[in-house]
Amino acid sequence: MSVVYRIALVLVIIGAINWGLIGFFRFDLVAYLFGGQTAVLSRWIYAFVGLAGLVSLPVLIMRFDEDEDHDHDHDHDRDHHSRIDRNPSYGMEFGDEADFTALKTTNVLKEEKKDSHSKNKNKNKNKNKK
């Protein structure tokens, strides 16, 4: 998500909080802080919040895997063409089901971890004996 969208999101949140205060308590925080609804500074803030709402519209249709902040160095072994963690795929509903037979079960992974742990213990024992 780019800096522009982040700034727009902050402004939209400020606007939502202000509208919530108006709806629940009849209290306009922006007008209170900046000299009334007709004050120049208040009108500028209202205008920026409105523009931020318009700028935020593309976020509704933006794909989440197109994140600019996504760090590819940490998951170099992951398949970058799969969207399994970010966007669910509902393509299996009327099509072929995914084949999960090649995946290891939790019990197998636990056994492998135990085996590697015991091998490491044996190596450390052998090093200490020398």
PDB file of C-alpha atoms in Angstrom, residues 21-129:
ATOM      1  CA  LEU A  21     -19.081  11.688  17.495  1.00  0.00           C
ATOM      2  CA  ILE A  22     -21.672  13.720  15.613  1.00  0.00           C
ATOM      3  CA  GLY A  23     -24.049  10.759  15.414  1.00  0.00           C
ATOM      4  CA  PHE A  24     -23.736   9.601  19.014  1.00  0.00           C
ATOM      5  CA  PHE A  25     -23.104  12.817  20.930  1.00  0.00           C
ATOM      6  CA  ARG A  26     -23.972  15.689  18.533  1.00  0.00           C
ATOM      7  CA  PHE A  27     -20.380  16.850  18.933  1.00  0.00           C
ATOM      8  CA  ASP A  28     -18.335  17.947  15.917  1.00  0.00           C
ATOM      9  CA  LEU A  29     -14.701  17.569  17.018  1.00  0.00           C
ATOM     10  CA  VAL A  30     -13.241  19.241  13.923  1.00  0.00           C
ATOM     11  CA  ALA A  31     -15.489  22.271  14.343  1.00  0.00           C
ATOM     12  CA  TYR A  32     -14.686  22.395  18.066  1.00  0.00           C
ATOM     13  CA  LEU A  33     -10.924  22.274  17.528  1.00  0.00           C
ATOM     14  CA  PHE A  34     -10.719  24.653  14.566  1.00  0.00           C
ATOM     15  CA  GLY A  35     -13.306  27.378  15.229  1.00  0.00           C
ATOM     16  CA  GLY A  36     -16.662  26.111  13.956  1.00  0.00           C
ATOM     17  CA  GLN A  37     -17.945  24.488  10.809  1.00  0.00           C
ATOM     18  CA  THR A  38     -17.611  27.616   8.710  1.00  0.00           C
ATOM     19  CA  ALA A  39     -14.018  28.377   9.747  1.00  0.00           C
ATOM     20  CA  VAL A  40     -11.518  28.139   6.904  1.00  0.00           C
ATOM     21  CA  LEU A  41      -9.365  25.500   8.622  1.00  0.00           C
ATOM     22  CA  SER A  42     -12.395  23.318   9.403  1.00  0.00           C
ATOM     23  CA  ARG A  43     -13.577  23.531   5.810  1.00  0.00           C
ATOM     24  CA  TRP A  44     -10.093  22.529   4.587  1.00  0.00           C
ATOM     25  CA  ILE A  45     -10.095  19.503   6.881  1.00  0.00           C
ATOM     26  CA  TYR A  46     -13.587  18.525   5.707  1.00  0.00           C
ATOM     27  CA  ALA A  47     -12.405  18.885   2.089  1.00  0.00           C
ATOM     28  CA  PHE A  48      -9.280  16.759   2.666  1.00  0.00           C
ATOM     29  CA  VAL A  49     -11.318  14.055   4.402  1.00  0.00           C
ATOM     30  CA  GLY A  50     -13.711  14.046   1.442  1.00  0.00           C
ATOM     31  CA  LEU A  51     -10.854  13.801  -1.061  1.00  0.00           C
ATOM     32  CA  ALA A  52      -9.310  11.016   1.021  1.00  0.00           C
ATOM     33  CA  GLY A  53     -12.568   9.102   0.735  1.00  0.00           C
ATOM     34  CA  LEU A  54     -12.439   9.434  -3.049  1.00  0.00           C
ATOM     35  CA  VAL A  55      -8.774   8.415  -3.167  1.00  0.00           C
ATOM     36  CA  SER A  56      -9.591   5.365  -1.017  1.00  0.00           C
ATOM     37  CA  LEU A  57     -12.187   4.001  -3.463  1.00  0.00           C
ATOM     38  CA  PRO A  58      -9.629   1.978  -5.496  1.00  0.00           C
ATOM     39  CA  VAL A  59      -8.596   0.189  -2.287  1.00  0.00           C
ATOM     40  CA  LEU A  60     -11.936  -1.644  -2.473  1.00  0.00           C
ATOM     41  CA  ILE A  61     -10.910  -3.416  -5.675  1.00  0.00           C
ATOM     42  CA  MET A  62      -7.137  -3.543  -5.111  1.00  0.00           C
ATOM     43  CA  ARG A  63      -5.648  -7.045  -4.864  1.00  0.00           C
ATOM     44  CA  PHE A  64      -3.958  -7.638  -1.536  1.00  0.00           C
ATOM     45  CA  ASP A  65      -1.014  -9.541  -3.034  1.00  0.00           C
ATOM     46  CA  GLU A  66       0.089  -6.403  -4.884  1.00  0.00           C
ATOM     47  CA  ASP A  67       1.346  -4.914  -1.613  1.00  0.00           C
ATOM     48  CA  GLU A  68       4.463  -2.804  -2.102  1.00  0.00           C
ATOM     49  CA  ASP A  69       5.560  -3.416   1.492  1.00  0.00           C
ATOM     50  CA  HIS A  70       5.629  -7.197   1.059  1.00  0.00           C
ATOM     51  CA  ASP A  71       9.148  -8.374   1.898  1.00  0.00           C
ATOM     52  CA  HIS A  72      10.203 -11.048  -0.587  1.00  0.00           C
ATOM     53  CA  ASP A  73      13.518 -11.774   1.159  1.00  0.00           C
ATOM     54  CA  HIS A  74      11.938 -13.575   4.097  1.00  0.00           C
ATOM     55  CA  ASP A  75       9.862 -15.995   2.088  1.00  0.00           C
ATOM     56  CA  HIS A  76      12.132 -16.833  -0.846  1.00  0.00           C
ATOM     57  CA  ASP A  77      11.150 -20.500  -0.617  1.00  0.00           C
ATOM     58  CA  ARG A  78       7.423 -19.752  -0.850  1.00  0.00           C
ATOM     59  CA  ASP A  79       5.516 -20.038  -4.095  1.00  0.00           C
ATOM     60  CA  HIS A  80       4.928 -16.429  -5.137  1.00  0.00           C
ATOM     61  CA  HIS A  81       2.244 -17.418  -7.597  1.00  0.00           C
ATOM     62  CA  SER A  82      -0.109 -18.800  -4.966  1.00  0.00           C
ATOM     63  CA  ARG A  83      -2.517 -16.547  -3.150  1.00  0.00           C
ATOM     64  CA  ILE A  84      -3.260 -19.026  -0.372  1.00  0.00           C
ATOM     65  CA  ASP A  85      -2.360 -16.716   2.529  1.00  0.00           C
ATOM     66  CA  ARG A  86      -3.729 -13.458   1.225  1.00  0.00           C
ATOM     67  CA  ASN A  87      -6.762 -13.915  -1.006  1.00  0.00           C
ATOM     68  CA  PRO A  88      -8.931 -17.000  -0.793  1.00  0.00           C
ATOM     69  CA  SER A  89      -9.654 -18.771  -4.033  1.00  0.00           C
ATOM     70  CA  TYR A  90     -13.188 -19.985  -4.464  1.00  0.00           C
ATOM     71  CA  GLY A  91     -12.411 -21.662  -7.777  1.00  0.00           C
ATOM     72  CA  MET A  92     -12.836 -25.148  -6.292  1.00  0.00           C
ATOM     73  CA  GLU A  93     -16.560 -24.725  -5.798  1.00  0.00           C
ATOM     74  CA  PHE A  94     -17.502 -26.082  -9.222  1.00  0.00           C
ATOM     75  CA  GLY A  95     -14.115 -27.226 -10.465  1.00  0.00           C
ATOM     76  CA  ASP A  96     -11.466 -29.714  -9.474  1.00  0.00           C
ATOM     77  CA  GLU A  97     -10.560 -29.979  -5.843  1.00  0.00           C
ATOM     78  CA  ALA A  98      -7.013 -29.298  -4.705  1.00  0.00           C
ATOM     79  CA  ASP A  99      -4.750 -32.287  -4.047  1.00  0.00           C
ATOM     80  CA  PHE A 100      -3.445 -32.100  -0.498  1.00  0.00           C
ATOM     81  CA  THR A 101      -2.047 -35.649  -0.394  1.00  0.00           C
ATOM     82  CA  ALA A 102       1.540 -34.441  -0.790  1.00  0.00           C
ATOM     83  CA  LEU A 103       1.349 -32.290   2.345  1.00  0.00           C
ATOM     84  CA  LYS A 104       2.842 -33.629   5.544  1.00  0.00           C
ATOM     85  CA  THR A 105       0.541 -34.107   8.498  1.00  0.00           C
ATOM     86  CA  THR A 106       1.152 -32.561  11.876  1.00  0.00           C
ATOM     87  CA  ASN A 107       2.152 -35.899  13.384  1.00  0.00           C
ATOM     88  CA  VAL A 108       4.790 -36.484  10.706  1.00  0.00           C
ATOM     89  CA  LEU A 109       6.205 -33.010  11.285  1.00  0.00           C
ATOM     90  CA  LYS A 110       6.338 -33.626  15.052  1.00  0.00           C
ATOM     91  CA  GLU A 111       8.170 -36.926  14.532  1.00  0.00           C
ATOM     92  CA  GLU A 112      10.685 -35.272  12.199  1.00  0.00           C
ATOM     93  CA  LYS A 113      11.273 -32.559  14.767  1.00  0.00           C
ATOM     94  CA  LYS A 114      11.827 -35.164  17.496  1.00  0.00           C
ATOM     95  CA  ASP A 115      14.251 -37.088  15.254  1.00  0.00           C
ATOM     96  CA  SER A 116      16.270 -33.989  14.408  1.00  0.00           C
ATOM     97  CA  HIS A 117      16.308 -32.973  18.076  1.00  0.00           C
ATOM     98  CA  SER A 118      17.603 -36.362  19.169  1.00  0.00           C
ATOM     99  CA  LYS A 119      20.254 -36.317  16.403  1.00  0.00           C
ATOM    100  CA  ASN A 120      21.431 -32.917  17.620  1.00  0.00           C
ATOM    101  CA  LYS A 121      21.648 -34.254  21.180  1.00  0.00           C
ATOM    102  CA  ASN A 122      23.748 -37.200  20.012  1.00  0.00           C
ATOM    103  CA  LYS A 123      26.074 -34.894  18.076  1.00  0.00           C
ATOM    104  CA  ASN A 124      26.526 -32.679  21.125  1.00  0.00           C
ATOM    105  CA  LYS A 125      27.267 -35.723  23.310  1.00  0.00           C
ATOM    106  CA  ASN A 126      29.868 -36.944  20.833  1.00  0.00           C
ATOM    107  CA  LYS A 127      31.521 -33.513  20.726  1.00  0.00           C
ATOM    108  CA  ASN A 128      31.667 -33.358  24.519  1.00  0.00           C
ATOM    109  CA  LYS A 129      33.305 -36.815  24.689  1.00  0.00           C
TER     110      LYS A 129
END
